[in-house]
């Protein structure tokens, strides 16, 4: 039986068109905020070990429906929170080690096509019903990744 992890963020994730042009510090602050929201929403749902292969469905419920490239590109911040942090390079002992995707919370191993099937949907709703729903389903070996 594959594992299914589902959680809801209280607002629709921000679109690229809204976040483009901010300073590096503001963008970093927004990424950290997204990580905190995901961590709070999925506090007890994180698996002991990251899922090796997974299907991730991100549903953005909002008043308007964004265009496709804006919708998919904007999902990156949510997706980055689901991956596992990994050392970028191995350095000498005692030096600071840079980490690839330091905001990852360890739900899935990586967001590469080898480990992930991603679907992003825009759902139209009323103003008071806006949210983001994330569903992560483990893919077992006999399932075909399409």
PDB file of C-alpha atoms in Angstrom:
ATOM      1  CA  UNK A   1       0.000   0.000   0.000  1.00  0.00           C
ATOM      2  CA  UNK A   2       1.641   3.294  -1.074  1.00  0.00           C
ATOM      3  CA  UNK A   3       1.983   6.120   1.430  1.00  0.00           C
ATOM      4  CA  UNK A   4      -0.176   9.194   0.857  1.00  0.00           C
ATOM      5  CA  UNK A   5       0.674  12.487   2.535  1.00  0.00           C
ATOM      6  CA  UNK A   6      -1.733  15.382   2.140  1.00  0.00           C
ATOM      7  CA  UNK A   7      -1.761  18.828   3.712  1.00  0.00           C
ATOM      8  CA  UNK A   8      -3.305  22.247   3.092  1.00  0.00           C
ATOM      9  CA  UNK A   9      -1.613  25.635   3.160  1.00  0.00           C
ATOM     10  CA  UNK A  10      -3.890  28.496   4.254  1.00  0.00           C
ATOM     11  CA  UNK A  11      -3.371  30.608   1.111  1.00  0.00           C
ATOM     12  CA  UNK A  12      -2.636  30.078  -2.577  1.00  0.00           C
ATOM     13  CA  UNK A  13       1.118  29.977  -3.206  1.00  0.00           C
ATOM     14  CA  UNK A  14       2.488  33.244  -4.654  1.00  0.00           C
ATOM     15  CA  UNK A  15       2.877  33.452  -8.419  1.00  0.00           C
ATOM     16  CA  UNK A  16       6.139  34.285 -10.208  1.00  0.00           C
ATOM     17  CA  UNK A  17       4.595  37.435 -11.680  1.00  0.00           C
ATOM     18  CA  UNK A  18       4.065  38.713  -8.119  1.00  0.00           C
ATOM     19  CA  UNK A  19       7.528  37.809  -6.811  1.00  0.00           C
ATOM     20  CA  UNK A  20       9.709  38.901  -9.750  1.00  0.00           C
ATOM     21  CA  UNK A  21      11.707  42.064  -9.202  1.00  0.00           C
ATOM     22  CA  UNK A  22      12.053  41.828  -5.427  1.00  0.00           C
ATOM     23  CA  UNK A  23      15.485  42.161  -3.871  1.00  0.00           C
ATOM     24  CA  UNK A  24      17.489  39.083  -2.990  1.00  0.00           C
ATOM     25  CA  UNK A  25      16.709  39.603   0.693  1.00  0.00           C
ATOM     26  CA  UNK A  26      12.963  39.891   0.151  1.00  0.00           C
ATOM     27  CA  UNK A  27      12.956  36.765  -2.036  1.00  0.00           C
ATOM     28  CA  UNK A  28      14.912  34.877   0.630  1.00  0.00           C
ATOM     29  CA  UNK A  29      12.420  36.023   3.260  1.00  0.00           C
ATOM     30  CA  UNK A  30       9.519  34.763   1.109  1.00  0.00           C
ATOM     31  CA  UNK A  31      11.203  31.382   0.590  1.00  0.00           C
ATOM     32  CA  UNK A  32      11.777  31.035   4.335  1.00  0.00           C
ATOM     33  CA  UNK A  33       8.127  31.932   4.959  1.00  0.00           C
ATOM     34  CA  UNK A  34       7.011  29.214   2.510  1.00  0.00           C
ATOM     35  CA  UNK A  35       9.209  26.681   4.320  1.00  0.00           C
ATOM     36  CA  UNK A  36       7.684  27.632   7.681  1.00  0.00           C
ATOM     37  CA  UNK A  37       4.140  27.333   6.279  1.00  0.00           C
ATOM     38  CA  UNK A  38       4.813  23.874   4.846  1.00  0.00           C
ATOM     39  CA  UNK A  39       6.527  22.733   8.058  1.00  0.00           C
ATOM     40  CA  UNK A  40       3.596  23.964  10.160  1.00  0.00           C
ATOM     41  CA  UNK A  41       0.940  22.404   7.917  1.00  0.00           C
ATOM     42  CA  UNK A  42       2.685  19.030   7.686  1.00  0.00           C
ATOM     43  CA  UNK A  43       4.192  18.912  11.178  1.00  0.00           C
ATOM     44  CA  UNK A  44       3.416  15.246  11.959  1.00  0.00           C
ATOM     45  CA  UNK A  45       3.251  13.998   8.364  1.00  0.00           C
ATOM     46  CA  UNK A  46       6.935  13.929   7.417  1.00  0.00           C
ATOM     47  CA  UNK A  47       8.130  10.363   6.689  1.00  0.00           C
ATOM     48  CA  UNK A  48      11.083   8.871   8.586  1.00  0.00           C
ATOM     49  CA  UNK A  49      12.980   8.516   5.311  1.00  0.00           C
ATOM     50  CA  UNK A  50      12.289  10.550   2.156  1.00  0.00           C
ATOM     51  CA  UNK A  51      10.183   8.856  -0.517  1.00  0.00           C
ATOM     52  CA  UNK A  52      12.394   7.562  -3.342  1.00  0.00           C
ATOM     53  CA  UNK A  53       9.740   7.937  -6.041  1.00  0.00           C
ATOM     54  CA  UNK A  54       6.613  10.021  -5.674  1.00  0.00           C
ATOM     55  CA  UNK A  55       3.709  11.649  -7.445  1.00  0.00           C
ATOM     56  CA  UNK A  56       3.092  15.198  -6.203  1.00  0.00           C
ATOM     57  CA  UNK A  57      -0.170  16.975  -6.918  1.00  0.00           C
ATOM     58  CA  UNK A  58      -0.300  20.687  -6.077  1.00  0.00           C
ATOM     59  CA  UNK A  59      -3.725  22.315  -6.321  1.00  0.00           C
ATOM     60  CA  UNK A  60      -3.817  26.107  -6.158  1.00  0.00           C
ATOM     61  CA  UNK A  61      -7.301  27.287  -5.204  1.00  0.00           C
ATOM     62  CA  UNK A  62      -7.713  31.004  -5.960  1.00  0.00           C
ATOM     63  CA  UNK A  63     -10.181  33.585  -7.235  1.00  0.00           C
ATOM     64  CA  UNK A  64      -8.495  33.839 -10.642  1.00  0.00           C
ATOM     65  CA  UNK A  65      -6.787  31.187 -12.735  1.00  0.00           C
ATOM     66  CA  UNK A  66      -3.203  31.997 -13.772  1.00  0.00           C
ATOM     67  CA  UNK A  67      -1.717  31.074 -17.132  1.00  0.00           C
ATOM     68  CA  UNK A  68      -0.029  27.676 -17.344  1.00  0.00           C
ATOM     69  CA  UNK A  69       3.638  28.711 -17.319  1.00  0.00           C
ATOM     70  CA  UNK A  70       3.084  31.059 -14.375  1.00  0.00           C
ATOM     71  CA  UNK A  71       1.238  28.322 -12.467  1.00  0.00           C
ATOM     72  CA  UNK A  72       3.914  25.663 -12.992  1.00  0.00           C
ATOM     73  CA  UNK A  73       6.893  27.981 -12.486  1.00  0.00           C
ATOM     74  CA  UNK A  74       5.473  29.319  -9.252  1.00  0.00           C
ATOM     75  CA  UNK A  75       5.065  25.820  -7.810  1.00  0.00           C
ATOM     76  CA  UNK A  76       8.859  25.588  -7.539  1.00  0.00           C
ATOM     77  CA  UNK A  77       8.930  27.237  -4.111  1.00  0.00           C
ATOM     78  CA  UNK A  78       6.478  24.703  -2.728  1.00  0.00           C
ATOM     79  CA  UNK A  79       8.320  21.827  -4.404  1.00  0.00           C
ATOM     80  CA  UNK A  80      11.692  22.965  -3.036  1.00  0.00           C
ATOM     81  CA  UNK A  81      10.281  22.675   0.486  1.00  0.00           C
ATOM     82  CA  UNK A  82       9.403  19.015  -0.132  1.00  0.00           C
ATOM     83  CA  UNK A  83      12.848  17.818  -1.269  1.00  0.00           C
ATOM     84  CA  UNK A  84      15.790  16.656   0.822  1.00  0.00           C
ATOM     85  CA  UNK A  85      18.729  18.994   1.483  1.00  0.00           C
ATOM     86  CA  UNK A  86      21.955  17.589   0.035  1.00  0.00           C
ATOM     87  CA  UNK A  87      25.583  18.759   0.190  1.00  0.00           C
ATOM     88  CA  UNK A  88      26.500  20.637  -2.969  1.00  0.00           C
ATOM     89  CA  UNK A  89      30.211  19.845  -2.782  1.00  0.00           C
ATOM     90  CA  UNK A  90      32.421  18.073  -0.284  1.00  0.00           C
ATOM     91  CA  UNK A  91      34.874  20.487   1.291  1.00  0.00           C
ATOM     92  CA  UNK A  92      37.747  20.259   3.715  1.00  0.00           C
ATOM     93  CA  UNK A  93      36.815  19.630   7.354  1.00  0.00           C
ATOM     94  CA  UNK A  94      36.247  22.858   9.236  1.00  0.00           C
ATOM     95  CA  UNK A  95      35.127  24.894   6.231  1.00  0.00           C
ATOM     96  CA  UNK A  96      31.515  25.910   5.707  1.00  0.00           C
ATOM     97  CA  UNK A  97      29.695  23.428   3.547  1.00  0.00           C
ATOM     98  CA  UNK A  98      27.199  24.756   1.032  1.00  0.00           C
ATOM     99  CA  UNK A  99      23.946  22.861   0.852  1.00  0.00           C
ATOM    100  CA  UNK A 100      21.763  22.376  -2.197  1.00  0.00           C
ATOM    101  CA  UNK A 101      18.206  23.393  -1.307  1.00  0.00           C
ATOM    102  CA  UNK A 102      18.705  24.193   2.349  1.00  0.00           C
ATOM    103  CA  UNK A 103      14.941  24.749   2.783  1.00  0.00           C
ATOM    104  CA  UNK A 104      14.066  21.132   1.989  1.00  0.00           C
ATOM    105  CA  UNK A 105      12.059  19.297   4.637  1.00  0.00           C
ATOM    106  CA  UNK A 106      12.695  15.728   3.448  1.00  0.00           C
ATOM    107  CA  UNK A 107       9.372  14.475   2.068  1.00  0.00           C
ATOM    108  CA  UNK A 108      10.877  13.339  -1.262  1.00  0.00           C
ATOM    109  CA  UNK A 109      14.464  12.600  -2.302  1.00  0.00           C
ATOM    110  CA  UNK A 110      14.713  15.019  -5.219  1.00  0.00           C
ATOM    111  CA  UNK A 111      12.591  16.900  -7.741  1.00  0.00           C
ATOM    112  CA  UNK A 112      14.291  15.350 -10.771  1.00  0.00           C
ATOM    113  CA  UNK A 113      12.163  13.311 -13.224  1.00  0.00           C
ATOM    114  CA  UNK A 114      13.847  10.150 -11.925  1.00  0.00           C
ATOM    115  CA  UNK A 115      12.231  10.652  -8.510  1.00  0.00           C
ATOM    116  CA  UNK A 116       9.130  12.738  -9.201  1.00  0.00           C
ATOM    117  CA  UNK A 117       5.962  12.958 -11.260  1.00  0.00           C
ATOM    118  CA  UNK A 118       4.496  16.436 -10.825  1.00  0.00           C
ATOM    119  CA  UNK A 119       0.990  17.708 -11.528  1.00  0.00           C
ATOM    120  CA  UNK A 120      -0.056  21.281 -10.831  1.00  0.00           C
ATOM    121  CA  UNK A 121      -3.684  22.372 -11.113  1.00  0.00           C
ATOM    122  CA  UNK A 122      -5.437  25.711 -10.809  1.00  0.00           C
ATOM    123  CA  UNK A 123      -8.860  25.612  -9.197  1.00  0.00           C
ATOM    124  CA  UNK A 124     -11.201  28.586  -9.240  1.00  0.00           C
ATOM    125  CA  UNK A 125     -12.942  29.339  -5.937  1.00  0.00           C
ATOM    126  CA  UNK A 126     -14.413  32.095  -3.805  1.00  0.00           C
ATOM    127  CA  UNK A 127     -12.154  34.553  -1.967  1.00  0.00           C
ATOM    128  CA  UNK A 128     -12.829  32.968   1.430  1.00  0.00           C
ATOM    129  CA  UNK A 129     -11.933  29.460   0.124  1.00  0.00           C
ATOM    130  CA  UNK A 130      -8.426  30.225  -1.202  1.00  0.00           C
ATOM    131  CA  UNK A 131      -5.742  27.671  -0.280  1.00  0.00           C
ATOM    132  CA  UNK A 132      -3.053  25.349  -1.596  1.00  0.00           C
ATOM    133  CA  UNK A 133      -3.519  21.576  -1.293  1.00  0.00           C
ATOM    134  CA  UNK A 134      -0.447  19.335  -1.629  1.00  0.00           C
ATOM    135  CA  UNK A 135      -0.809  15.563  -2.027  1.00  0.00           C
ATOM    136  CA  UNK A 136       2.273  13.332  -2.125  1.00  0.00           C
ATOM    137  CA  UNK A 137       1.741   9.705  -3.161  1.00  0.00           C
ATOM    138  CA  UNK A 138       4.540   7.169  -3.007  1.00  0.00           C
ATOM    139  CA  UNK A 139       5.106   5.276  -6.260  1.00  0.00           C
ATOM    140  CA  UNK A 140       5.948   1.625  -5.728  1.00  0.00           C
ATOM    141  CA  UNK A 141       8.256  -0.281  -8.094  1.00  0.00           C
ATOM    142  CA  UNK A 142       5.543  -1.913 -10.185  1.00  0.00           C
ATOM    143  CA  UNK A 143       3.908   1.433 -11.043  1.00  0.00           C
ATOM    144  CA  UNK A 144       5.013   3.125 -14.244  1.00  0.00           C
ATOM    145  CA  UNK A 145       6.191   6.731 -13.939  1.00  0.00           C
ATOM    146  CA  UNK A 146       4.498   8.602 -16.765  1.00  0.00           C
TER     147      UNK A 146
END
